[in-house]
Amino acid sequence: MPVFLGAFAALLLMFAPAPRPLHAQSLFSPAITVNDEVITNFELEQRIRFMTLLRAPGDPEERAREELIDDRLRNQAVRDAGITVTDEQVNVGIEDYAARTQLSTAAFIDALGEGGVAPETLRDFIRTSLGWRELVRGRFLNQARPSQEEVDRALSQDQSSGGVSVSLAEVIIPITPETLGQAEELARQISDIQDYATFSDAAARFSAAPTRDRGGDLGWLALNTLPPALRPTILELTPGETSAPIPLPNAIAVFQMRGIRELPVPAPRYSTIDYAAYYIPGGRSPEALATAAEIALQVDRCDDLYGIAQGQPPEVLDRESRAPGEIPQDIALELAKLDPGETSATLTRADGQTLVFLMLCGRTAAVNDAASRDDVASALTVQRLESFAESYLQQLRADALIIEQ
């Protein structure tokens, strides 16, 4: 299930909309039959709730039906292969899954329960995933392992998945504990906008980002510069379409796709992003913003910020060098808009009480000769296993008798 989990999963769980009710005679009557095995309306309702809470893309009911059918087929194949997943394995799997949300296992299960998802629904989901993974590895691992020649060929090629550029507009709505409800409702209304002019007007009126002065227009950005977790969401949009609200620390973001194009030369991949964050008390107050504007005039590179921070507590300045996937999403979004040496004063911390003066120091392009042969071989194996698994599942679907009520 594609989900957007990470530092903001707790917010996703807390503020997800309620799923649409199913119109069924009985929750425990059959909704779908897969090779004589029944999927009940209760299971369907549970999966819809689960997917809605995790903000899975697409129509929750339609996706829930498709995934429950696939899960039945997976379980049947696992059972036919004689594979058993123990309760202990399931418990470990749940712990790992909860860890992706940065919640404890108990807190994650409680959050699901508040949304009406039973613990057994989560256990069944994890049990199916674990069994299917064991089946796929046992069935296809030998075929998936690359030869030494294939590793050599991969190392000699540009592995960039870039070459795609997107034109976006943004609305960044700041939030505090007192304004969270109003901000969420405003973001939902903006996410329903389907035309450029209305979205630009919303950006001019409500966005806290500097792009509000040009109707939220971000211009063209290489897809590879965007946060990895955001890329699938952006690629699903068509021109004029607007994303669902995306929770960020102290803000909610909404994006509108303005255009997409392939670049004549593949965009570079980046192994690390070097940036600095200087923290100014006062949030987005006029005084704090004025301080940020003064600092922007005094610094040309990140090292200059050490002089600005001299004599102050060490925690007022962070200098980071991280892989793109390790950078907090709101910071990664701002960095995607900057060239080295450029700055931003859009973000806040401490519930909006601290302004973040952000500066991009530089980006380090990934090069294939920096990757180990084992890393390349592992990546190729994973890609092939995913392809084998998808093909096998499609074969199971083609051979199955599926009856939807």
mmCIF file of C-alpha atoms in Angstrom, residues 40-365:
data_model
loop_
_atom_site.group_PDB
_atom_site.id
_atom_site.type_symbol
_atom_site.label_atom_id
_atom_site.label_comp_id
_atom_site.label_asym_id
_atom_site.label_seq_id
_atom_site.Cartn_x
_atom_site.Cartn_y
_atom_site.Cartn_z
ATOM 1 C CA THR A 40 -17.048 -9.480 4.130
ATOM 2 C CA ASN A 41 -18.411 -5.966 4.175
ATOM 3 C CA PHE A 42 -16.830 -5.622 7.616
ATOM 4 C CA GLU A 43 -13.375 -6.353 6.181
ATOM 5 C CA LEU A 44 -14.027 -3.906 3.367
ATOM 6 C CA GLU A 45 -15.138 -1.193 5.766
ATOM 7 C CA GLN A 46 -12.087 -1.795 7.951
ATOM 8 C CA ARG A 47 -9.682 -1.558 5.016
ATOM 9 C CA ILE A 48 -11.347 1.664 3.838
ATOM 10 C CA ARG A 49 -10.888 3.159 7.305
ATOM 11 C CA PHE A 50 -7.277 1.963 7.441
ATOM 12 C CA MET A 51 -6.411 3.454 4.039
ATOM 13 C CA THR A 52 -8.229 6.697 4.826
ATOM 14 C CA LEU A 53 -6.348 7.162 8.089
ATOM 15 C CA LEU A 54 -3.037 6.604 6.305
ATOM 16 C CA ARG A 55 -3.973 9.006 3.489
ATOM 17 C CA ALA A 56 -3.464 6.428 0.766
ATOM 18 C CA PRO A 57 -3.971 8.041 -2.672
ATOM 19 C CA GLY A 58 -7.008 7.309 -4.830
ATOM 20 C CA ASP A 59 -10.591 6.445 -3.991
ATOM 21 C CA PRO A 60 -10.501 4.568 -0.633
ATOM 22 C CA GLU A 61 -13.373 2.174 -1.408
ATOM 23 C CA GLU A 62 -12.099 1.278 -4.870
ATOM 24 C CA ARG A 63 -8.531 0.805 -3.646
ATOM 25 C CA ALA A 64 -9.707 -1.207 -0.627
ATOM 26 C CA ARG A 65 -11.586 -3.638 -2.872
ATOM 27 C CA GLU A 66 -8.584 -4.134 -5.139
ATOM 28 C CA GLU A 67 -6.151 -4.602 -2.274
ATOM 29 C CA LEU A 68 -8.363 -7.027 -0.358
ATOM 30 C CA ILE A 69 -8.699 -9.142 -3.496
ATOM 31 C CA ASP A 70 -4.935 -9.098 -3.925
ATOM 32 C CA ASP A 71 -4.461 -9.989 -0.259
ATOM 33 C CA ARG A 72 -6.760 -13.013 -0.586
ATOM 34 C CA LEU A 73 -4.756 -14.166 -3.584
ATOM 35 C CA ARG A 74 -1.498 -13.609 -1.717
ATOM 36 C CA ASN A 75 -2.745 -15.537 1.314
ATOM 37 C CA GLN A 76 -3.921 -18.430 -0.837
ATOM 38 C CA ALA A 77 -0.533 -18.631 -2.553
ATOM 39 C CA VAL A 78 1.283 -18.453 0.798
ATOM 40 C CA ARG A 79 -0.888 -21.231 2.206
ATOM 41 C CA ASP A 80 -0.372 -23.396 -0.879
ATOM 42 C CA ALA A 81 3.397 -22.944 -0.465
ATOM 43 C CA GLY A 82 3.209 -24.230 3.110
ATOM 44 C CA ILE A 83 4.441 -20.948 4.615
ATOM 45 C CA THR A 84 3.348 -20.023 8.140
ATOM 46 C CA VAL A 85 3.808 -16.606 9.724
ATOM 47 C CA THR A 86 4.037 -16.795 13.515
ATOM 48 C CA ASP A 87 2.407 -14.407 15.964
ATOM 49 C CA GLU A 88 5.884 -13.328 17.085
ATOM 50 C CA GLN A 89 6.786 -12.376 13.506
ATOM 51 C CA VAL A 90 3.561 -10.399 13.236
ATOM 52 C CA ASN A 91 4.329 -8.542 16.473
ATOM 53 C CA VAL A 92 7.779 -7.596 15.193
ATOM 54 C CA GLY A 93 6.252 -6.552 11.863
ATOM 55 C CA ILE A 94 3.777 -4.279 13.634
ATOM 56 C CA GLU A 95 6.611 -2.701 15.640
ATOM 57 C CA ASP A 96 8.565 -2.036 12.449
ATOM 58 C CA TYR A 97 5.502 -0.587 10.712
ATOM 59 C CA ALA A 98 4.692 1.673 13.668
ATOM 60 C CA ALA A 99 8.307 2.857 13.791
ATOM 61 C CA ARG A 100 7.929 4.323 10.292
ATOM 62 C CA THR A 101 5.306 6.684 11.705
ATOM 63 C CA GLN A 102 7.623 7.742 14.560
ATOM 64 C CA LEU A 103 4.986 6.464 17.011
ATOM 65 C CA SER A 104 5.312 3.715 19.580
ATOM 66 C CA THR A 105 3.467 0.503 18.762
ATOM 67 C CA ALA A 106 0.860 1.179 21.452
ATOM 68 C CA ALA A 107 0.336 4.775 20.300
ATOM 69 C CA PHE A 108 0.026 3.680 16.662
ATOM 70 C CA ILE A 109 -2.576 1.012 17.516
ATOM 71 C CA ASP A 110 -4.460 3.502 19.716
ATOM 72 C CA ALA A 111 -4.492 6.065 16.887
ATOM 73 C CA LEU A 112 -5.912 3.465 14.507
ATOM 74 C CA GLY A 113 -8.482 2.463 17.111
ATOM 75 C CA GLU A 114 -9.652 6.057 17.449
ATOM 76 C CA GLY A 115 -10.325 5.950 13.718
ATOM 77 C CA GLY A 116 -12.355 2.764 14.029
ATOM 78 C CA VAL A 117 -9.695 0.310 12.841
ATOM 79 C CA ALA A 118 -9.600 -2.921 14.854
ATOM 80 C CA PRO A 119 -6.199 -4.328 15.930
ATOM 81 C CA GLU A 120 -6.938 -7.542 14.015
ATOM 82 C CA THR A 121 -7.206 -5.542 10.795
ATOM 83 C CA LEU A 122 -3.641 -4.340 11.284
ATOM 84 C CA ARG A 123 -2.472 -7.843 12.277
ATOM 85 C CA ASP A 124 -4.055 -9.386 9.175
ATOM 86 C CA PHE A 125 -2.453 -6.738 6.966
ATOM 87 C CA ILE A 126 1.004 -7.331 8.454
ATOM 88 C CA ARG A 127 0.622 -11.136 8.388
ATOM 89 C CA THR A 128 -0.246 -11.040 4.682
ATOM 90 C CA SER A 129 2.688 -8.749 3.881
ATOM 91 C CA LEU A 130 5.178 -10.942 5.737
ATOM 92 C CA GLY A 131 3.932 -14.172 4.199
ATOM 93 C CA TRP A 132 3.961 -12.746 0.696
ATOM 94 C CA ARG A 133 7.472 -11.373 1.120
ATOM 95 C CA GLU A 134 8.732 -14.798 2.267
ATOM 96 C CA LEU A 135 6.991 -16.501 -0.658
ATOM 97 C CA VAL A 136 8.401 -14.078 -3.234
ATOM 98 C CA ARG A 137 11.934 -14.364 -1.905
ATOM 99 C CA GLY A 138 11.776 -18.132 -1.779
ATOM 100 C CA ARG A 139 10.317 -18.408 -5.262
ATOM 101 C CA PHE A 140 12.281 -15.746 -7.143
ATOM 102 C CA LEU A 141 15.420 -14.775 -5.216
ATOM 103 C CA ASN A 142 17.800 -16.904 -7.267
ATOM 104 C CA GLN A 143 16.394 -15.442 -10.489
ATOM 105 C CA ALA A 144 16.515 -11.901 -9.109
ATOM 106 C CA ARG A 145 20.202 -11.888 -8.170
ATOM 107 C CA PRO A 146 22.222 -10.019 -10.815
ATOM 108 C CA SER A 147 25.341 -11.398 -12.428
ATOM 109 C CA GLN A 148 28.692 -9.654 -12.042
ATOM 110 C CA GLU A 149 28.355 -8.452 -15.651
ATOM 111 C CA GLU A 150 24.960 -6.901 -14.856
ATOM 112 C CA VAL A 151 26.421 -5.107 -11.832
ATOM 113 C CA ASP A 152 29.253 -3.804 -14.024
ATOM 114 C CA ARG A 153 26.733 -2.577 -16.591
ATOM 115 C CA ALA A 154 24.650 -0.837 -13.921
ATOM 116 C CA LEU A 155 27.708 0.911 -12.514
ATOM 117 C CA SER A 156 28.695 2.171 -15.946
ATOM 118 C CA GLN A 157 25.300 3.738 -16.621
ATOM 119 C CA ASP A 158 23.663 6.894 -15.311
ATOM 120 C CA GLN A 159 21.184 5.560 -12.780
ATOM 121 C CA SER A 160 19.332 8.845 -12.477
ATOM 122 C CA SER A 161 15.572 8.609 -12.346
ATOM 123 C CA GLY A 162 15.446 12.294 -13.159
ATOM 124 C CA GLY A 163 14.725 13.926 -16.465
ATOM 125 C CA VAL A 164 11.348 15.195 -15.237
ATOM 126 C CA SER A 165 10.568 18.792 -14.354
ATOM 127 C CA VAL A 166 7.315 20.058 -12.822
ATOM 128 C CA SER A 167 5.750 23.497 -12.659
ATOM 129 C CA LEU A 168 4.004 23.963 -9.312
ATOM 130 C CA ALA A 169 2.168 26.557 -7.293
ATOM 131 C CA GLU A 170 1.955 26.376 -3.506
ATOM 132 C CA VAL A 171 -0.079 27.613 -0.576
ATOM 133 C CA ILE A 172 1.695 27.294 2.784
ATOM 134 C CA ILE A 173 -0.702 27.910 5.679
ATOM 135 C CA PRO A 174 1.003 28.497 9.049
ATOM 136 C CA ILE A 175 -0.565 26.798 12.060
ATOM 137 C CA THR A 176 -0.432 27.108 15.818
ATOM 138 C CA PRO A 177 -2.269 24.923 18.350
ATOM 139 C CA GLU A 178 -4.963 27.604 18.500
ATOM 140 C CA THR A 179 -5.458 27.887 14.724
ATOM 141 C CA LEU A 180 -5.070 24.225 13.725
ATOM 142 C CA GLY A 181 -8.778 23.579 13.119
ATOM 143 C CA GLN A 182 -9.297 26.685 11.013
ATOM 144 C CA ALA A 183 -6.114 26.029 9.036
ATOM 145 C CA GLU A 184 -7.155 22.446 8.248
ATOM 146 C CA GLU A 185 -10.577 23.579 7.032
ATOM 147 C CA LEU A 186 -9.004 26.312 4.883
ATOM 148 C CA ALA A 187 -6.530 23.806 3.415
ATOM 149 C CA ARG A 188 -9.370 21.425 2.558
ATOM 150 C CA GLN A 189 -11.207 24.206 0.737
ATOM 151 C CA ILE A 190 -8.081 25.186 -1.194
ATOM 152 C CA SER A 191 -7.437 21.551 -2.152
ATOM 153 C CA ASP A 192 -10.803 21.560 -3.959
ATOM 154 C CA ILE A 193 -9.708 24.383 -6.287
ATOM 155 C CA GLN A 194 -9.306 23.252 -9.898
ATOM 156 C CA ASP A 195 -8.377 26.438 -11.751
ATOM 157 C CA TYR A 196 -5.204 28.489 -11.779
ATOM 158 C CA ALA A 197 -6.661 31.929 -11.104
ATOM 159 C CA THR A 198 -8.584 30.906 -7.982
ATOM 160 C CA PHE A 199 -5.585 29.024 -6.604
ATOM 161 C CA SER A 200 -3.319 32.019 -7.229
ATOM 162 C CA ASP A 201 -5.800 34.241 -5.415
ATOM 163 C CA ALA A 202 -5.822 31.837 -2.459
ATOM 164 C CA ALA A 203 -2.021 31.874 -2.387
ATOM 165 C CA ALA A 204 -1.951 35.670 -2.392
ATOM 166 C CA ARG A 205 -4.463 35.825 0.462
ATOM 167 C CA PHE A 206 -3.468 32.954 2.731
ATOM 168 C CA SER A 207 0.051 31.683 2.006
ATOM 169 C CA ALA A 208 2.934 32.475 4.331
ATOM 170 C CA ALA A 209 5.550 31.698 1.676
ATOM 171 C CA PRO A 210 7.255 34.480 -0.316
ATOM 172 C CA THR A 211 5.711 32.970 -3.450
ATOM 173 C CA ARG A 212 2.379 34.492 -2.391
ATOM 174 C CA ASP A 213 3.510 37.675 -4.159
ATOM 175 C CA ARG A 214 3.364 35.778 -7.460
ATOM 176 C CA GLY A 215 0.244 33.736 -6.758
ATOM 177 C CA GLY A 216 2.142 30.836 -5.227
ATOM 178 C CA ASP A 217 4.055 30.139 -8.444
ATOM 179 C CA LEU A 218 7.201 28.060 -7.820
ATOM 180 C CA GLY A 219 8.174 27.927 -11.472
ATOM 181 C CA TRP A 220 9.834 24.824 -12.905
ATOM 182 C CA LEU A 221 11.567 22.469 -10.479
ATOM 183 C CA ALA A 222 13.482 19.289 -11.222
ATOM 184 C CA LEU A 223 11.544 16.446 -9.657
ATOM 185 C CA ASN A 224 14.715 15.104 -8.039
ATOM 186 C CA THR A 225 15.047 18.236 -5.901
ATOM 187 C CA LEU A 226 11.687 17.634 -4.200
ATOM 188 C CA PRO A 227 11.447 15.567 -0.995
ATOM 189 C CA PRO A 228 11.359 11.849 -1.933
ATOM 190 C CA ALA A 229 8.135 11.265 0.015
ATOM 191 C CA LEU A 230 6.390 14.050 -1.920
ATOM 192 C CA ARG A 231 7.357 12.962 -5.451
ATOM 193 C CA PRO A 232 4.653 10.259 -5.883
ATOM 194 C CA THR A 233 1.983 12.734 -4.765
ATOM 195 C CA ILE A 234 3.146 15.346 -7.268
ATOM 196 C CA LEU A 235 3.429 12.861 -10.144
ATOM 197 C CA GLU A 236 -0.173 11.756 -9.624
ATOM 198 C CA LEU A 237 -1.444 15.273 -10.325
ATOM 199 C CA THR A 238 -2.498 16.431 -13.769
ATOM 200 C CA PRO A 239 -2.208 20.099 -14.832
ATOM 201 C CA GLY A 240 -4.794 22.130 -12.936
ATOM 202 C CA GLU A 241 -5.248 19.428 -10.282
ATOM 203 C CA THR A 242 -4.589 20.253 -6.640
ATOM 204 C CA SER A 243 -3.114 17.995 -3.974
ATOM 205 C CA ALA A 244 -4.744 17.023 -0.722
ATOM 206 C CA PRO A 245 -3.488 19.024 2.269
ATOM 207 C CA ILE A 246 0.002 17.905 3.352
ATOM 208 C CA PRO A 247 0.831 18.382 7.058
ATOM 209 C CA LEU A 248 4.202 19.962 7.825
ATOM 210 C CA PRO A 249 5.707 21.116 11.118
ATOM 211 C CA ASN A 250 3.834 24.315 12.001
ATOM 212 C CA ALA A 251 2.175 24.506 8.575
ATOM 213 C CA ILE A 252 -0.077 22.800 6.037
ATOM 214 C CA ALA A 253 0.875 22.769 2.343
ATOM 215 C CA VAL A 254 -1.315 22.473 -0.751
ATOM 216 C CA PHE A 255 0.187 22.200 -4.242
ATOM 217 C CA GLN A 256 -1.277 22.725 -7.689
ATOM 218 C CA MET A 257 0.263 21.162 -10.768
ATOM 219 C CA ARG A 258 0.806 23.726 -13.513
ATOM 220 C CA GLY A 259 2.795 21.589 -15.962
ATOM 221 C CA ILE A 260 5.118 18.623 -16.375
ATOM 222 C CA ARG A 261 7.839 18.021 -18.932
ATOM 223 C CA GLU A 262 10.826 15.830 -19.612
ATOM 224 C CA LEU A 263 14.227 17.450 -19.446
ATOM 225 C CA PRO A 264 16.539 17.016 -22.458
ATOM 226 C CA VAL A 265 19.271 15.886 -20.059
ATOM 227 C CA PRO A 266 18.542 13.707 -17.017
ATOM 228 C CA ALA A 267 18.473 15.706 -13.821
ATOM 229 C CA PRO A 268 21.344 14.915 -11.461
ATOM 230 C CA ARG A 269 20.742 12.781 -8.411
ATOM 231 C CA TYR A 270 21.977 14.167 -5.126
ATOM 232 C CA SER A 271 23.607 12.086 -2.424
ATOM 233 C CA THR A 272 23.708 14.853 0.185
ATOM 234 C CA ILE A 273 22.256 18.309 0.726
ATOM 235 C CA ASP A 274 24.252 20.792 2.818
ATOM 236 C CA TYR A 275 22.231 23.522 4.539
ATOM 237 C CA ALA A 276 22.173 25.792 7.574
ATOM 238 C CA ALA A 277 19.300 26.902 9.808
ATOM 239 C CA TYR A 278 19.593 29.951 12.075
ATOM 240 C CA TYR A 279 16.769 30.345 14.605
ATOM 241 C CA ILE A 280 15.296 33.762 15.347
ATOM 242 C CA PRO A 281 12.896 34.326 18.278
ATOM 243 C CA GLY A 282 9.524 35.862 17.492
ATOM 244 C CA GLY A 283 8.150 33.626 14.782
ATOM 245 C CA ARG A 284 6.724 35.557 11.860
ATOM 246 C CA SER A 285 6.516 38.809 13.779
ATOM 247 C CA PRO A 286 7.570 41.967 11.899
ATOM 248 C CA GLU A 287 10.644 42.231 14.126
ATOM 249 C CA ALA A 288 11.802 38.669 13.439
ATOM 250 C CA LEU A 289 11.194 39.019 9.700
ATOM 251 C CA ALA A 290 13.142 42.278 9.695
ATOM 252 C CA THR A 291 16.036 40.537 11.453
ATOM 253 C CA ALA A 292 15.972 37.802 8.820
ATOM 254 C CA ALA A 293 16.026 40.398 6.043
ATOM 255 C CA GLU A 294 19.043 42.102 7.618
ATOM 256 C CA ILE A 295 20.911 38.805 7.943
ATOM 257 C CA ALA A 296 20.182 37.983 4.313
ATOM 258 C CA LEU A 297 22.023 41.145 3.324
ATOM 259 C CA GLN A 298 25.044 40.209 5.448
ATOM 260 C CA VAL A 299 25.648 36.621 4.337
ATOM 261 C CA ASP A 300 26.819 35.248 1.012
ATOM 262 C CA ARG A 301 27.573 31.685 2.095
ATOM 263 C CA CYS A 302 26.702 29.392 4.972
ATOM 264 C CA ASP A 303 30.006 29.923 6.759
ATOM 265 C CA ASP A 304 29.027 33.580 7.234
ATOM 266 C CA LEU A 305 26.274 32.463 9.622
ATOM 267 C CA TYR A 306 28.888 31.392 12.162
ATOM 268 C CA GLY A 307 29.770 35.066 12.533
ATOM 269 C CA ILE A 308 26.078 35.971 12.960
ATOM 270 C CA ALA A 309 25.699 33.321 15.680
ATOM 271 C CA GLN A 310 28.948 34.196 17.490
ATOM 272 C CA GLY A 311 28.471 34.690 21.224
ATOM 273 C CA GLN A 312 25.023 33.060 21.199
ATOM 274 C CA PRO A 313 24.038 29.584 22.478
ATOM 275 C CA PRO A 314 25.131 26.800 20.068
ATOM 276 C CA GLU A 315 21.527 25.716 19.461
ATOM 277 C CA VAL A 316 20.695 28.913 17.543
ATOM 278 C CA LEU A 317 22.524 27.545 14.467
ATOM 279 C CA ASP A 318 22.284 24.114 12.860
ATOM 280 C CA ARG A 319 24.582 23.112 10.011
ATOM 281 C CA GLU A 320 23.462 19.858 8.388
ATOM 282 C CA SER A 321 24.650 17.604 5.590
ATOM 283 C CA ARG A 322 22.039 14.925 4.950
ATOM 284 C CA ALA A 323 20.770 12.554 2.316
ATOM 285 C CA PRO A 324 17.624 13.938 0.634
ATOM 286 C CA GLY A 325 15.353 11.353 2.278
ATOM 287 C CA GLU A 326 16.620 12.262 5.754
ATOM 288 C CA ILE A 327 15.748 15.970 5.576
ATOM 289 C CA PRO A 328 12.488 17.098 7.252
ATOM 290 C CA GLN A 329 9.895 17.557 4.536
ATOM 291 C CA ASP A 330 9.184 21.239 5.113
ATOM 292 C CA ILE A 331 12.901 22.067 5.021
ATOM 293 C CA ALA A 332 13.393 19.899 1.933
ATOM 294 C CA LEU A 333 10.570 21.762 0.186
ATOM 295 C CA GLU A 334 12.190 25.117 0.865
ATOM 296 C CA LEU A 335 15.637 23.896 -0.177
ATOM 297 C CA ALA A 336 14.180 22.668 -3.481
ATOM 298 C CA LYS A 337 13.385 26.308 -4.309
ATOM 299 C CA LEU A 338 16.890 27.593 -3.563
ATOM 300 C CA ASP A 339 20.218 27.739 -5.330
ATOM 301 C CA PRO A 340 23.416 27.556 -3.244
ATOM 302 C CA GLY A 341 23.816 30.749 -1.256
ATOM 303 C CA GLU A 342 20.107 31.629 -1.381
ATOM 304 C CA THR A 343 18.003 31.941 1.755
ATOM 305 C CA SER A 344 14.434 31.506 2.972
ATOM 306 C CA ALA A 345 12.539 32.859 5.976
ATOM 307 C CA THR A 346 9.267 30.966 5.522
ATOM 308 C CA LEU A 347 9.464 28.201 8.113
ATOM 309 C CA THR A 348 8.919 28.293 11.846
ATOM 310 C CA ARG A 349 9.508 26.014 14.806
ATOM 311 C CA ALA A 350 8.290 25.851 18.432
ATOM 312 C CA ASP A 351 4.601 26.169 17.479
ATOM 313 C CA GLY A 352 5.324 29.206 15.351
ATOM 314 C CA GLN A 353 7.324 31.052 18.009
ATOM 315 C CA THR A 354 10.717 30.697 16.280
ATOM 316 C CA LEU A 355 11.540 31.838 12.749
ATOM 317 C CA VAL A 356 13.881 29.623 10.718
ATOM 318 C CA PHE A 357 16.420 31.478 8.575
ATOM 319 C CA LEU A 358 17.297 28.727 6.105
ATOM 320 C CA MET A 359 20.258 28.773 3.712
ATOM 321 C CA LEU A 360 21.254 26.257 1.059
ATOM 322 C CA CYS A 361 24.994 25.654 1.241
ATOM 323 C CA GLY A 362 25.290 23.166 -1.602
ATOM 324 C CA ARG A 363 24.213 19.880 -3.155
ATOM 325 C CA THR A 364 26.486 16.911 -3.779
ATOM 326 C CA ALA A 365 25.642 14.931 -6.902
#
